[in-house]
């Protein structure tokens, strides 16, 4: 279930993909800036009852 920072319930969602990239490496090769993106899919306001 996804909930906004205001407390509003936004329904059921599923993470389908996460990607990450780093830039500005220091001399040890550790990135000083890390960016990421998340893809999500909406399932609805209620989950169906399976097996009932």
GROMACS .gro file of N, CA and C in nm:
model
  156
    1UNK      N    1   0.087  -0.117   0.000
    1UNK     CA    2   0.000   0.000   0.000
    1UNK      C    3   0.091   0.123   0.000
    2UNK      N    4   0.058   0.221  -0.081
    2UNK     CA    5   0.138   0.343  -0.090
    2UNK      C    6   0.066   0.453  -0.014
    3UNK      N    7   0.140   0.519   0.075
    3UNK     CA    8   0.083   0.628   0.155
    3UNK      C    9   0.166   0.753   0.131
    4UNK      N   10   0.101   0.864   0.099
    4UNK     CA   11   0.169   0.992   0.077
    4UNK      C   12   0.221   1.047   0.210
    5UNK      N   13   0.312   1.139   0.203
    5UNK     CA   14   0.366   1.202   0.323
    5UNK      C   15   0.261   1.273   0.406
    6UNK      N   16   0.148   1.307   0.345
    6UNK     CA   17   0.038   1.373   0.416
    6UNK      C   18  -0.052   1.274   0.487
    7UNK      N   19  -0.028   1.143   0.466
    7UNK     CA   20  -0.112   1.040   0.525
    7UNK      C   21  -0.220   0.987   0.432
    8UNK      N   22  -0.233   1.046   0.315
    8UNK     CA   23  -0.334   1.002   0.218
    8UNK      C   24  -0.298   0.863   0.164
    9UNK      N   25  -0.391   0.770   0.167
    9UNK     CA   26  -0.369   0.635   0.115
    9UNK      C   27  -0.394   0.638  -0.036
   10UNK      N   28  -0.292   0.595  -0.112
   10UNK     CA   29  -0.297   0.604  -0.258
   10UNK      C   30  -0.329   0.471  -0.325
   11UNK      N   31  -0.356   0.366  -0.248
   11UNK     CA   32  -0.392   0.237  -0.306
   11UNK      C   33  -0.274   0.141  -0.306
   12UNK      N   34  -0.295   0.028  -0.375
   12UNK     CA   35  -0.195  -0.078  -0.381
   12UNK      C   36  -0.107  -0.062  -0.504
   13UNK      N   37   0.023  -0.064  -0.484
   13UNK     CA   38   0.122  -0.050  -0.590
   13UNK      C   39   0.228  -0.158  -0.574
   14UNK      N   40   0.298  -0.190  -0.681
   14UNK     CA   41   0.406  -0.288  -0.679
   14UNK      C   42   0.528  -0.228  -0.749
   15UNK      N   43   0.646  -0.242  -0.687
   15UNK     CA   44   0.770  -0.198  -0.751
   15UNK      C   45   0.805  -0.300  -0.859
   16UNK      N   46   0.823  -0.252  -0.982
   16UNK     CA   47   0.853  -0.341  -1.093
   16UNK      C   48   0.998  -0.330  -1.139
   17UNK      N   49   1.064  -0.217  -1.109
   17UNK     CA   50   1.202  -0.201  -1.152
   17UNK      C   51   1.269  -0.093  -1.069
   18UNK      N   52   1.397  -0.114  -1.037
   18UNK     CA   53   1.478  -0.014  -0.967
   18UNK      C   54   1.609  -0.003  -1.043
   19UNK      N   55   1.653   0.119  -1.071
   19UNK     CA   56   1.783   0.138  -1.135
   19UNK      C   57   1.861   0.243  -1.057
   20UNK      N   58   1.992   0.230  -1.058
   20UNK     CA   59   2.079   0.318  -0.980
   20UNK      C   60   2.203   0.351  -1.062
   21UNK      N   61   2.252   0.473  -1.047
   21UNK     CA   62   2.377   0.512  -1.112
   21UNK      C   63   2.454   0.606  -1.019
   22UNK      N   64   2.585   0.597  -1.028
   22UNK     CA   65   2.669   0.682  -0.944
   22UNK      C   66   2.764   0.765  -1.029
   23UNK      N   67   2.789   0.888  -0.985
   23UNK     CA   68   2.880   0.977  -1.056
   23UNK      C   69   2.969   1.049  -0.955
   24UNK      N   70   3.067   1.120  -1.005
   24UNK     CA   71   3.163   1.197  -0.927
   24UNK      C   72   3.241   1.108  -0.830
   25UNK      N   73   3.310   1.004  -0.884
   25UNK     CA   74   3.387   0.916  -0.795
   25UNK      C   75   3.506   0.989  -0.734
   26UNK      N   76   3.537   0.956  -0.608
   26UNK     CA   77   3.656   1.011  -0.545
   26UNK      C   78   3.776   0.924  -0.580
   27UNK      N   79   3.892   0.951  -0.521
   27UNK     CA   80   4.013   0.878  -0.561
   27UNK      C   81   4.009   0.730  -0.522
   28UNK      N   82   3.921   0.690  -0.428
   28UNK     CA   83   3.903   0.550  -0.393
   28UNK      C   84   3.798   0.481  -0.482
   29UNK      N   85   3.733   0.558  -0.571
   29UNK     CA   86   3.632   0.502  -0.660
   29UNK      C   87   3.492   0.503  -0.603
   30UNK      N   88   3.473   0.565  -0.486
   30UNK     CA   89   3.340   0.572  -0.424
   30UNK      C   90   3.266   0.692  -0.482
   31UNK      N   91   3.146   0.668  -0.533
   31UNK     CA   92   3.067   0.776  -0.594
   31UNK      C   93   3.017   0.873  -0.488
   32UNK      N   94   3.030   1.001  -0.519
   32UNK     CA   95   2.980   1.103  -0.427
   32UNK      C   96   2.837   1.143  -0.457
   33UNK      N   97   2.786   1.104  -0.573
   33UNK     CA   98   2.647   1.132  -0.608
   33UNK      C   99   2.584   1.004  -0.659
   34UNK      N  100   2.473   0.963  -0.599
   34UNK     CA  101   2.401   0.842  -0.641
   34UNK      C  102   2.259   0.882  -0.676
   35UNK      N  103   2.218   0.846  -0.796
   35UNK     CA  104   2.081   0.873  -0.841
   35UNK      C  105   2.011   0.740  -0.863
   36UNK      N  106   1.879   0.738  -0.841
   36UNK     CA  107   1.804   0.616  -0.866
   36UNK      C  108   1.666   0.650  -0.918
   37UNK      N  109   1.605   0.550  -0.982
   37UNK     CA  110   1.466   0.564  -1.027
   37UNK      C  111   1.393   0.436  -0.994
   38UNK      N  112   1.262   0.449  -0.973
   38UNK     CA  113   1.177   0.336  -0.937
   38UNK      C  114   1.057   0.337  -1.031
   39UNK      N  115   1.025   0.221  -1.088
   39UNK     CA  116   0.904   0.205  -1.168
   39UNK      C  117   0.803   0.128  -1.084
   40UNK      N  118   0.679   0.175  -1.084
   40UNK     CA  119   0.575   0.110  -1.005
   40UNK      C  120   0.451   0.087  -1.091
   41UNK      N  121   0.372  -0.014  -1.055
   41UNK     CA  122   0.248  -0.047  -1.124
   41UNK      C  123   0.133  -0.042  -1.025
   42UNK      N  124   0.025   0.020  -1.065
   42UNK     CA  125  -0.094   0.036  -0.980
   42UNK      C  126  -0.179  -0.090  -0.984
   43UNK      N  127  -0.219  -0.139  -0.866
   43UNK     CA  128  -0.304  -0.258  -0.858
   43UNK      C  129  -0.448  -0.226  -0.823
   44UNK      N  130  -0.477  -0.108  -0.773
   44UNK     CA  131  -0.614  -0.071  -0.739
   44UNK      C  132  -0.626  -0.030  -0.594
   45UNK      N  133  -0.749  -0.004  -0.553
   45UNK     CA  134  -0.775   0.039  -0.416
   45UNK      C  135  -0.787  -0.078  -0.320
   46UNK      N  136  -0.820  -0.197  -0.372
   46UNK     CA  137  -0.835  -0.316  -0.289
   46UNK      C  138  -0.768  -0.434  -0.357
   47UNK      N  139  -0.712  -0.524  -0.277
   47UNK     CA  140  -0.658  -0.647  -0.332
   47UNK      C  141  -0.771  -0.749  -0.341
   48UNK      N  142  -0.777  -0.825  -0.449
   48UNK     CA  143  -0.882  -0.927  -0.460
   48UNK      C  144  -0.858  -1.039  -0.359
   49UNK      N  145  -0.966  -1.098  -0.308
   49UNK     CA  146  -0.956  -1.213  -0.219
   49UNK      C  147  -0.932  -1.336  -0.304
   50UNK      N  148  -0.815  -1.392  -0.293
   50UNK     CA  149  -0.783  -1.514  -0.371
   50UNK      C  150  -0.804  -1.635  -0.280
   51UNK      N  151  -0.863  -1.739  -0.334
   51UNK     CA  152  -0.882  -1.863  -0.261
   51UNK      C  153  -0.999  -1.862  -0.165
   52UNK      N  154  -1.084  -1.763  -0.172
   52UNK     CA  155  -1.202  -1.756  -0.083
   52UNK      C  156  -1.329  -1.766  -0.164
   0.00000   0.00000   0.00000
